[in-house]
Amino acid sequence: MRNDKTRLKTIELKEYIELLFTDYTLRTITLGTAILGAVTGMLGSFAVLRKQSLLGDAISHAALPGIAIAFLITGAKDTNTLLFGALVSGLIGTFWIRGIVTKTHLKSDTALGLILSVFFGFGMMLLTFIQKQPNANQAGLDKYLFGQAATLVESDVWMMTIVTGICLIIMLTFWKEFKILLFDADYTKTLGFNTKTIDVLITSFIVLAIVLGLQTVGVVLMSAMLLAPAAASRQWTNSLSKMVFLAAIFGAFSGVFGTAVSASQNNLPTGPVIVIVAGVFVLFSFIFSPKRGLLFKQIRFVKNRRDLELHKTLAFMYHIAETHDNISHPHTIKILNNFQGYTKRTLQKLVDRGFVELDGNMWHLTEEGFKTASNLYNQQNVSNE
Amino acid sequence: MKKTLAVKVDDLTVAYNYKPVLWDIDLEIPEGVLMAIVGPNGAGKSTLIKAILGILKPIAGSVSIYGKSYKKQRKLVAYVPQKGSVDWDFPTTALDVVMMGTYGTLGWIKRPGQKEKKAALEALEKVGMLPFKNRQISQLSGGQQQRIFLARALVQNASIYFMDEPFQGVDASTEIAIINILKALRKAGKTVIVVHHDLQTVPEYFDWVTFLNVKKIATGPVKDIFNDDNLTKTYGINYKVSIQE
């Protein structure tokens, strides 16, 4: 982080928001990381649903040699040149991955691993070679490894905004085509859609988003920005549109919070902090989401177990009551001790629900209780449907 | 009696890495039959359907639907893939999946509207899944998922239906429901072609059958060709069949 930022220590929230409006650097970085988070979150949803999660990682690692070569050829270090090199290199890597999978027996994870490591190794080799050159201009290329958000300028943010805007328009226009291709590619072909076109469109946008993010989060960690927001948002909804929207929100907030956290401390790099914040969103979602989260699954499990005990006790009482003409025939509580699962608490719960009435140490089933008990297993079947 | 040919396949050959999966298939499927395609594992049954529909590229051969190339006749053909070919954890509802059947007629970009929703709801009703229309598909049983897939094809109002192992892994009541729908389709003059895994039920469910094992062994009405001879030729073991009249 630049020197002015290292002077900011603990920042109050209100002061921070004021700073956002007044401090050009902070505003630019916050906006840039927010937009980046939003677009990678959106596109990451598609990657995750296509089971191509690691493709993002392979592409970002494959972009490294492109950055080095762009510098070697032009001698220029400006962002646009270098990112263009990254784009070309990333696209080449993508095509080669596809080529390996279709033309050899190797599966996609092998192809991904190969391209990722070979391209990255080649890129590192080039970077080291560049460092050792007598030319003093080469310093700073390695910032693309982990990103350096502090170097974002307004034009970068505009670039990201434009790309995000185009991406959004294309996504909304071809929403149903994306949805059906992601869900059932074979079926989509039979309907007459050119699946290759849609496929290339999705992949190209993913590559574009990755390249845009290299400046902020860097080659090594970029894949997290694709995956984490989408993985988190999946836990909260069963609707594709909500999932994509939520992923954009999570991504954007990761950018904003990550920037805020790293701005308020000395020596914290923005890129990795953003990634950690995104990871926290994922962890939180895994545990606390209502339908799929671990916490609520556990609560439902315990509740189901308690309900089951209630049902079994009620069924036992039903069998006893059945044998009499009058279902309200009272019985001693002692009989219930024959039933293994019987507890006083269960009995009290049955009374609370109006299924059983107590009279001293005698109990009898109510109308309600009898009816419920006789329909117990039918009801369970219906509710499971 | 000369029937109209719904599907005609000539010399269809498909190979993976020089290994033939389908060899020189000639097949004529008349209109209005309910046909089973049977054969052992690896016989190329799914491949045959996928090659006809253009999902896989054959190395030789041609397919015509009502005399014209398949590409021109897509609107007349509906496909029900294997249940297992799809990730059922995808975030979408039953109604949504069935509405996908309308996407073909909508074409690029156009959104599904009220008309499409109505058609999808009707199809859901036909397969008995209307109460589940807003259910997340991962919460459906195997039989329910299969019904959704069938509803999606029904929405297309096609003349020819290709189905890949629709009875695999479904409960008994779903199986009965599906075969009744298929029989109703046949009665309405549609052609239904089903890759089927259960030889036992062939005579009961289907009126035509094709025996396949990389090559086409035989094809024709069940009463003529579903016999010991063809079964042995296809499966390689001595099968004995008895058909209850």
XYZ file of C-alpha atoms in Angstrom:
630
model
C 0.000 0.000 0.000
C 1.167 3.518 -0.654
C 2.598 5.679 2.061
C -0.445 7.847 2.756
C -2.499 4.771 3.407
C -0.071 3.310 5.916
C -0.706 6.352 8.055
C -4.351 5.430 8.530
C -4.640 3.367 11.653
C -7.950 2.520 13.278
C -10.712 4.176 11.309
C -14.188 4.872 12.552
C -16.939 3.813 10.155
C -18.301 7.317 9.713
C -14.856 8.678 9.050
C -14.274 5.879 6.603
C -17.379 6.667 4.617
C -16.368 10.320 4.541
C -12.974 9.276 3.280
C -14.615 7.266 0.549
C -16.049 10.418 -0.860
C -13.031 12.604 -0.395
C -10.030 10.364 -0.930
C -9.539 9.627 -4.622
C -7.403 6.553 -4.097
C -9.670 4.922 -1.563
C -12.738 5.633 -3.639
C -11.158 4.301 -6.793
C -9.944 1.122 -5.186
C -13.241 0.502 -3.421
C -15.228 1.033 -6.613
C -12.824 -1.026 -8.665
C -12.795 -3.972 -6.303
C -16.557 -3.798 -5.847
C -17.221 -3.912 -9.583
C -14.658 -6.618 -10.063
C -16.224 -8.650 -7.282
C -19.644 -8.242 -8.840
C -18.651 -9.348 -12.324
C -16.519 -12.274 -11.167
C -19.300 -13.330 -8.816
C -21.823 -13.340 -11.683
C -19.624 -15.187 -14.127
C -18.319 -17.474 -11.430
C -21.856 -18.760 -10.964
C -21.748 -20.095 -14.490
C -18.331 -21.644 -14.009
C -19.420 -23.368 -10.793
C -22.640 -24.700 -12.297
C -20.792 -25.995 -15.333
C -18.471 -27.884 -13.024
C -15.632 -25.852 -14.501
C -14.585 -24.310 -11.235
C -10.884 -24.880 -11.745
C -10.947 -23.497 -15.249
C -10.665 -20.029 -13.744
C -7.552 -21.041 -11.892
C -5.971 -22.495 -14.999
C -6.779 -19.430 -17.068
C -5.398 -16.978 -14.540
C -2.174 -18.920 -14.145
C -1.914 -19.246 -17.922
C -2.125 -15.474 -18.245
C 1.261 -14.920 -16.597
C 3.556 -15.585 -19.582
C 1.395 -13.226 -21.645
C 2.178 -10.404 -19.248
C 5.904 -11.092 -19.407
C 5.957 -11.433 -23.179
C 3.939 -8.250 -23.647
C 6.570 -6.417 -21.668
C 9.433 -8.027 -23.546
C 7.953 -7.128 -26.896
C 6.830 -3.582 -26.233
C 9.030 -2.562 -23.324
C 5.934 -0.832 -21.943
C 4.583 -1.476 -18.510
C 1.195 0.165 -18.770
C -1.767 -1.846 -17.605
C -3.564 -2.046 -20.926
C -0.616 -3.529 -22.797
C 0.159 -6.061 -20.136
C -3.447 -7.093 -19.655
C -3.820 -7.518 -23.385
C -0.899 -9.902 -23.278
C -2.584 -11.663 -20.386
C -5.773 -11.956 -22.406
C -4.034 -13.521 -25.395
C -2.089 -15.913 -23.221
C -5.175 -16.833 -21.229
C -7.178 -17.531 -24.382
C -4.415 -19.680 -25.828
C -4.331 -21.653 -22.598
C -8.113 -22.122 -22.760
C -7.999 -23.426 -26.300
C -5.161 -25.783 -25.533
C -7.057 -27.181 -22.550
C -10.016 -27.847 -24.821
C -7.712 -29.356 -27.426
C -6.105 -31.721 -24.962
C -9.459 -32.939 -23.722
C -10.964 -33.529 -27.136
C -7.917 -34.959 -28.870
C -6.371 -37.139 -26.184
C -7.644 -39.566 -23.603
C -6.802 -37.157 -20.807
C -9.623 -35.859 -18.673
C -10.256 -32.192 -18.048
C -8.670 -32.060 -14.613
C -5.412 -33.366 -16.047
C -5.566 -30.886 -18.903
C -6.258 -28.048 -16.469
C -3.390 -29.035 -14.211
C -0.988 -29.354 -17.128
C -1.751 -26.015 -18.719
C -1.863 -24.262 -15.355
C 1.530 -25.448 -14.204
C 3.361 -25.373 -17.522
C 2.189 -21.894 -18.472
C 2.777 -20.580 -14.970
C 6.232 -22.101 -14.843
C 7.050 -20.579 -18.188
C 5.727 -17.244 -16.969
C 7.843 -17.366 -13.794
C 10.878 -18.225 -15.864
C 10.277 -15.182 -18.046
C 9.716 -12.952 -15.026
C 12.987 -14.025 -13.451
C 14.758 -13.459 -16.752
C 13.268 -9.976 -16.927
C 14.298 -9.176 -13.341
C 17.870 -10.029 -14.169
C 17.999 -7.635 -17.099
C 20.169 -4.548 -16.584
C 17.204 -2.406 -17.699
C 15.707 -0.753 -14.599
C 12.248 -0.572 -16.098
C 11.205 -4.107 -15.293
C 10.469 -3.646 -11.609
C 6.917 -4.268 -10.623
C 5.834 -6.939 -13.070
C 5.595 -9.393 -10.223
C 2.773 -7.381 -8.753
C 0.551 -9.417 -11.063
C 1.215 -12.466 -8.966
C -0.833 -11.301 -6.012
C -2.232 -8.061 -7.318
C -1.684 -4.531 -6.205
C -5.019 -2.845 -5.824
C -3.383 0.438 -4.857
C -2.362 0.923 -8.474
C -5.938 1.073 -9.709
C -6.802 4.323 -11.436
C -10.049 5.797 -12.652
C -9.616 4.545 -16.205
C -9.257 0.992 -14.888
C -12.527 1.363 -13.041
C -14.211 2.635 -16.195
C -12.886 -0.335 -18.124
C -14.303 -2.699 -15.529
C -17.622 -0.903 -15.537
C -17.923 -1.127 -19.307
C -17.063 -4.807 -19.384
C -19.470 -5.525 -16.549
C -22.168 -3.582 -18.359
C -21.682 -5.499 -21.604
C -21.603 -8.758 -19.690
C -24.830 -7.877 -17.915
C -26.599 -6.987 -21.147
C -25.505 -10.186 -22.851
C -26.470 -12.235 -19.842
C -29.944 -10.726 -19.636
C -30.487 -11.078 -23.379
C -29.442 -14.693 -23.542
C -30.598 -15.685 -20.079
C -32.741 -18.608 -21.123
C -30.044 -19.861 -23.509
C -27.462 -19.795 -20.703
C -29.827 -21.525 -18.318
C -30.739 -24.350 -20.637
C -27.165 -24.917 -21.779
C -25.929 -25.107 -18.213
C -28.658 -27.533 -17.207
C -28.842 -29.917 -20.175
C -26.442 -29.391 -23.060
C -27.567 -32.404 -25.135
C -31.219 -31.445 -24.958
C -30.344 -27.866 -25.911
C -28.723 -29.139 -29.100
C -31.879 -30.996 -30.088
C -33.885 -27.793 -29.794
C -31.734 -26.301 -32.517
C -29.584 -23.917 -30.489
C -25.982 -23.590 -31.493
C -24.485 -24.641 -28.193
C -20.976 -23.875 -29.329
C -21.792 -20.193 -29.704
C -23.257 -19.942 -26.227
C -20.368 -21.927 -24.821
C -17.747 -19.688 -26.425
C -19.637 -16.630 -25.188
C -19.626 -17.815 -21.579
C -15.993 -18.879 -21.683
C -14.834 -15.653 -23.313
C -16.492 -13.562 -20.658
C -14.926 -15.635 -17.920
C -11.487 -15.095 -19.458
C -12.174 -11.377 -19.774
C -13.246 -11.058 -16.144
C -10.188 -12.947 -14.992
C -7.833 -10.724 -16.938
C -9.507 -7.631 -15.499
C -9.023 -8.964 -12.009
C -5.339 -9.712 -12.364
C -4.349 -6.207 -11.403
C -6.307 -6.306 -8.177
C -6.123 -9.855 -6.917
C -3.344 -11.321 -9.022
C -2.780 -14.506 -10.939
C -2.502 -16.842 -8.003
C -5.671 -15.927 -6.128
C -7.988 -14.882 -8.940
C -9.877 -18.164 -9.024
C -11.157 -17.516 -5.532
C -13.036 -14.459 -6.756
C -14.740 -16.600 -9.348
C -15.676 -19.418 -7.026
C -16.231 -18.098 -3.516
C -19.158 -15.726 -4.123
C -20.966 -18.310 -6.240
C -20.343 -21.115 -3.748
C -21.687 -18.889 -1.000
C -24.765 -17.721 -2.902
C -25.729 -21.282 -3.896
C -26.439 -22.014 -0.251
C -29.120 -19.376 0.000
C -31.358 -19.962 -2.970
C -32.775 -22.505 -5.372
C -33.297 -20.048 -8.171
C -30.640 -19.444 -10.802
C -31.367 -15.751 -11.152
C -31.233 -15.171 -7.406
C -28.036 -17.166 -7.193
C -26.282 -15.058 -9.829
C -27.569 -11.830 -8.293
C -26.515 -12.830 -4.806
C -23.104 -13.912 -6.037
C -22.618 -10.449 -7.521
C -23.577 -8.907 -4.176
C -21.228 -11.159 -2.203
C -18.418 -10.437 -4.658
C -18.959 -6.697 -4.496
C -19.060 -6.669 -0.713
C -15.911 -8.781 -0.548
C -14.227 -6.052 -2.546
C -15.555 -3.246 -0.379
C -14.869 -4.895 2.998
C -11.544 -6.258 1.856
C -10.427 -2.810 0.802
C -11.683 -1.300 4.040
C -9.901 -3.860 6.210
C -6.606 -3.563 4.405
C -6.854 0.234 4.345
C -7.312 0.401 8.085
C -4.244 -1.660 8.898
C -0.622 -1.275 7.969
C 1.051 -3.904 5.852
C -2.059 -5.723 4.724
C -2.177 -6.455 0.988
C -5.583 -5.720 -0.489
C -5.896 -8.672 -2.873
C -5.438 -11.496 -0.364
C -7.620 -9.706 2.206
C -10.458 -9.490 -0.319
C -10.091 -13.198 -0.955
C -10.221 -13.952 2.758
C -13.366 -11.856 3.162
C -14.940 -13.799 0.292
C -13.942 -16.982 2.083
C -15.638 -15.786 5.249
C -18.835 -15.281 3.260
C -18.568 -18.888 2.101
C -18.005 -20.233 5.593
C -20.883 -18.210 6.961
C -23.143 -19.453 4.173
C -22.225 -23.078 4.711
C -23.111 -22.876 8.367
C -25.985 -20.447 8.598
C -28.026 -20.683 5.419
C -31.588 -21.764 6.237
C -32.099 -24.584 3.769
C -28.679 -26.035 3.168
C -26.654 -24.706 6.076
C -25.132 -27.023 8.634
C -26.629 -25.290 11.645
C -30.199 -25.522 10.482
C -29.706 -29.050 9.213
C -28.662 -30.021 12.707
C -31.627 -28.233 14.250
C -34.030 -29.943 11.856
C -32.429 -33.280 12.605
C -32.906 -32.890 16.351
C -36.475 -31.685 15.878
C -37.277 -34.670 13.650
C -35.900 -37.015 16.252
C -38.048 -35.444 18.949
C -41.121 -35.597 16.756
C -40.414 -39.239 16.099
C -40.334 -40.003 19.829
C -43.666 -38.267 20.217
C -45.180 -40.229 17.373
C -43.940 -43.543 18.665
C -45.307 -42.894 22.147
C -48.629 -41.805 20.684
C -48.771 -44.929 18.519
C -48.146 -47.101 21.572
C -50.964 -45.406 23.437
C -53.181 -45.816 20.384
C -52.672 -49.565 20.354
C -53.729 -49.718 23.988
C -56.747 -47.460 23.461
C -57.824 -49.415 20.376
C -58.581 -52.506 22.397
C -61.427 -50.729 24.191
C -64.782 -49.642 22.808
C -64.475 -46.279 24.467
C -61.275 -44.592 23.448
C -61.440 -42.350 26.493
C -61.108 -45.365 28.713
C -58.516 -44.286 31.245
C -55.364 -46.242 31.891
C -52.709 -45.951 34.510
C -49.540 -44.221 33.649
C -47.692 -47.282 34.869
C -48.683 -49.121 31.688
C -46.651 -46.662 29.699
C -43.529 -47.799 31.503
C -43.724 -50.919 29.364
C -42.904 -48.773 26.400
C -39.197 -48.282 26.108
C -39.286 -44.788 24.692
C -41.630 -43.369 27.306
C -40.623 -40.261 29.219
C -42.620 -37.919 31.425
C -41.643 -35.073 29.159
C -43.103 -36.795 26.110
C -46.348 -37.379 28.006
C -46.495 -33.721 28.978
C -45.901 -32.688 25.366
C -48.771 -34.899 24.237
C -50.997 -33.259 26.828
C -49.856 -29.812 25.669
C -50.834 -30.654 22.127
C -54.260 -31.822 23.200
C -53.762 -35.456 22.248
C -53.920 -36.831 25.783
C -55.696 -35.907 28.976
C -54.355 -36.599 32.433
C -56.442 -37.303 35.520
C -54.368 -37.999 38.584
C -52.223 -40.941 37.578
C -54.573 -41.976 34.776
C -54.418 -40.956 31.122
C -56.710 -41.270 28.176
C -56.550 -40.286 24.545
C -58.651 -37.409 23.310
C -60.656 -37.463 20.067
C -57.936 -35.383 18.505
C -55.242 -37.701 19.794
C -56.982 -40.799 18.537
C -57.561 -39.338 15.096
C -53.982 -38.128 14.799
C -52.599 -41.466 15.924
C -54.629 -43.435 13.421
C -53.414 -41.211 10.582
C -49.803 -41.062 11.707
C -48.145 -42.980 8.942
C -50.440 -41.753 6.205
C -49.603 -38.198 7.139
C -45.919 -38.900 7.026
C -46.227 -40.295 3.550
C -48.094 -37.249 2.302
C -45.654 -34.789 3.835
C -42.669 -36.578 2.325
C -44.140 -36.310 -1.137
C -50.133 -51.806 -46.192
C -47.500 -49.158 -46.898
C -47.082 -46.969 -43.888
C -45.459 -43.547 -43.844
C -41.887 -43.700 -42.647
C -41.313 -41.480 -39.668
C -37.592 -42.137 -39.398
C -35.211 -43.576 -41.953
C -31.610 -44.321 -41.071
C -29.081 -45.295 -43.743
C -25.591 -46.721 -43.214
C -25.199 -44.941 -39.894
C -21.775 -45.576 -38.422
C -20.336 -44.063 -35.244
C -16.883 -44.735 -33.860
C -14.914 -43.590 -30.814
C -11.173 -43.589 -31.419
C -11.429 -46.011 -34.339
C -13.540 -48.398 -32.287
C -16.942 -48.922 -33.899
C -19.867 -48.294 -31.590
C -22.508 -48.408 -34.319
C -21.839 -50.123 -37.591
C -23.707 -49.594 -40.820
C -27.163 -49.191 -39.313
C -30.120 -49.302 -41.686
C -33.407 -48.680 -39.976
C -36.912 -47.829 -41.108
C -39.343 -46.778 -38.429
C -42.941 -46.443 -39.595
C -45.207 -43.763 -38.238
C -47.333 -44.524 -35.213
C -45.351 -47.322 -33.615
C -44.260 -47.654 -30.035
C -40.831 -49.188 -30.531
C -38.247 -50.533 -28.120
C -34.548 -50.566 -28.883
C -32.905 -53.373 -26.968
C -29.433 -54.797 -26.726
C -26.708 -55.569 -24.202
C -24.610 -52.913 -22.491
C -22.338 -51.129 -24.911
C -24.519 -52.107 -27.836
C -24.786 -48.528 -28.961
C -28.441 -47.905 -28.108
C -27.974 -44.442 -26.590
C -25.428 -43.691 -29.291
C -27.987 -44.499 -31.973
C -30.440 -41.973 -30.620
C -27.774 -39.331 -30.111
C -26.434 -39.848 -33.624
C -29.922 -39.555 -35.123
C -30.495 -36.320 -33.198
C -27.163 -34.823 -34.137
C -25.777 -34.820 -30.611
C -22.990 -37.129 -31.754
C -21.309 -36.939 -35.104
C -21.403 -40.141 -37.151
C -18.508 -40.965 -39.420
C -20.908 -42.147 -42.083
C -24.584 -42.411 -42.849
C -27.676 -40.256 -43.004
C -30.928 -39.764 -41.186
C -34.216 -38.513 -42.571
C -37.347 -37.538 -40.686
C -40.488 -37.816 -42.833
C -38.268 -37.754 -45.881
C -36.338 -34.594 -45.020
C -33.077 -34.098 -43.158
C -33.301 -33.983 -39.378
C -32.018 -30.396 -39.281
C -35.085 -29.217 -41.167
C -37.481 -31.266 -39.075
C -36.324 -30.493 -35.548
C -39.685 -29.133 -34.514
C -41.238 -32.536 -35.111
C -38.869 -34.380 -32.817
C -38.611 -34.429 -29.010
C -35.834 -35.979 -26.928
C -36.005 -37.367 -23.416
C -32.415 -38.004 -22.288
C -31.333 -40.373 -19.554
C -32.075 -39.063 -16.093
C -28.462 -39.451 -15.127
C -27.176 -37.159 -17.838
C -28.125 -34.066 -15.882
C -27.072 -32.568 -12.540
C -30.267 -32.509 -10.522
C -28.704 -30.192 -7.961
C -29.063 -27.356 -10.453
C -30.966 -24.435 -8.956
C -34.295 -24.628 -10.716
C -37.865 -25.806 -10.202
C -39.925 -28.506 -11.868
C -42.018 -25.946 -13.733
C -38.888 -24.233 -14.982
C -37.516 -27.447 -16.438
C -40.757 -28.219 -18.234
C -40.852 -24.701 -19.668
C -37.483 -25.414 -21.286
C -39.466 -27.523 -23.706
C -40.906 -24.324 -25.160
C -37.518 -22.760 -25.830
C -37.210 -24.442 -29.222
C -40.268 -22.739 -30.654
C -39.343 -19.439 -28.987
C -35.953 -19.356 -30.667
C -33.105 -17.061 -29.650
C -33.592 -14.292 -27.095
C -37.403 -14.399 -26.899
C -38.645 -14.993 -23.325
C -41.248 -17.546 -22.302
C -44.571 -15.887 -21.452
C -48.053 -16.763 -20.270
C -48.747 -19.037 -23.233
C -45.631 -21.064 -22.547
C -46.369 -21.257 -18.835
C -49.865 -22.542 -19.538
C -48.518 -25.233 -21.850
C -45.974 -26.269 -19.233
C -48.633 -26.490 -16.504
C -50.795 -28.654 -18.758
C -47.888 -30.976 -19.406
C -47.163 -31.189 -15.675
C -50.773 -32.135 -15.118
C -50.582 -34.880 -17.737
C -47.692 -36.537 -15.936
C -49.258 -36.035 -12.521
C -46.679 -33.558 -11.274
C -48.727 -30.379 -11.038
C -48.588 -30.231 -7.199
C -44.796 -30.230 -7.474
C -44.443 -27.401 -9.926
C -42.471 -25.152 -7.590
C -40.398 -27.910 -6.074
C -36.637 -27.684 -6.377
C -35.645 -30.543 -8.671
C -33.073 -31.993 -6.268
C -35.953 -32.723 -3.893
C -37.703 -34.975 -6.402
C -37.488 -38.737 -6.437
C -36.127 -40.607 -9.465
C -39.601 -41.354 -10.760
C -40.659 -37.737 -10.354
C -37.592 -36.513 -12.181
C -38.362 -38.853 -15.039
C -41.906 -37.513 -15.241
C -40.565 -33.958 -15.421
C -38.356 -34.937 -18.312
C -41.323 -36.497 -20.072
C -43.438 -33.406 -19.463
C -40.700 -31.268 -20.981
C -40.876 -33.355 -24.147
C -44.677 -33.352 -24.218
C -44.694 -29.558 -24.236
C -42.929 -29.651 -27.587
C -45.994 -31.221 -29.228
C -43.731 -33.263 -31.411
C -44.646 -36.059 -33.820
C -41.709 -38.274 -32.896
C -40.410 -38.942 -29.400
C -37.008 -40.444 -28.614
C -36.546 -41.651 -25.033
C -33.395 -43.035 -23.456
C -34.090 -45.628 -20.737
C -37.079 -43.851 -19.197
C -37.936 -46.770 -16.940
C -34.493 -47.090 -15.407
C -34.651 -46.525 -11.672
C -38.287 -45.453 -11.382
C -40.945 -46.742 -9.019
C -43.720 -49.017 -10.207
C -46.469 -46.402 -10.266
C -44.317 -44.032 -12.326
C -43.560 -46.823 -14.766
C -47.266 -47.486 -15.239
C -48.022 -43.777 -15.578
C -45.335 -43.328 -18.212
C -46.241 -46.318 -20.323
C -49.852 -45.182 -20.326
C -48.802 -41.775 -21.616
C -46.668 -43.414 -24.310
C -49.544 -45.621 -25.361
C -51.794 -42.577 -25.530
C -49.204 -40.878 -27.744
C -49.219 -43.854 -30.069
C -52.979 -43.826 -30.174
C -52.789 -40.178 -31.223
C -50.658 -41.194 -34.182
C -47.273 -40.214 -32.737
C -44.155 -42.322 -33.128
C -42.378 -43.243 -29.909
C -38.918 -44.803 -29.850
C -37.594 -45.992 -26.524
C -34.222 -47.378 -25.512
C -35.386 -50.040 -23.121
C -33.377 -52.024 -20.595
C -35.902 -54.611 -19.468
C -36.547 -57.453 -21.890
C -39.331 -58.813 -19.709
C -41.665 -55.959 -20.452
C -41.010 -55.603 -24.181
C -43.963 -57.693 -25.394
C -46.275 -56.025 -22.900
C -45.358 -52.393 -23.589
C -44.241 -52.208 -27.208
C -45.584 -53.201 -30.611
C -42.291 -52.869 -32.463
C -38.757 -53.753 -31.454
C -35.235 -53.281 -32.778
C -32.437 -55.581 -31.688
C -29.101 -53.814 -31.625
C -25.585 -54.871 -30.876
C -23.256 -52.496 -32.705
C -24.981 -53.823 -35.802
C -28.692 -53.964 -36.331
C -29.723 -57.550 -35.709
C -33.402 -57.276 -36.525
C -36.290 -54.858 -36.522
C -40.004 -55.219 -36.899
C -43.241 -55.981 -35.073
C -42.786 -57.643 -31.701
C -44.979 -60.553 -32.632
C -42.755 -61.372 -35.607
C -39.241 -60.794 -34.386
C -39.212 -61.008 -30.609
C -38.096 -64.626 -30.550
C -35.350 -66.914 -29.247
C -33.363 -66.671 -32.430
C -32.973 -62.890 -32.402
C -32.425 -62.775 -28.666
C -29.567 -65.212 -28.933
C -28.081 -63.355 -31.892
C -28.174 -60.108 -29.917
C -27.252 -61.206 -26.434
C -25.117 -64.174 -27.276
C -26.657 -66.508 -24.718
C -29.404 -69.007 -25.227
C -32.508 -67.041 -24.381
C -35.873 -68.632 -24.292
C -38.849 -66.413 -24.654
C -42.491 -67.118 -24.155
C -45.039 -64.484 -24.914
C -48.315 -64.517 -23.021
C -51.084 -63.861 -25.508
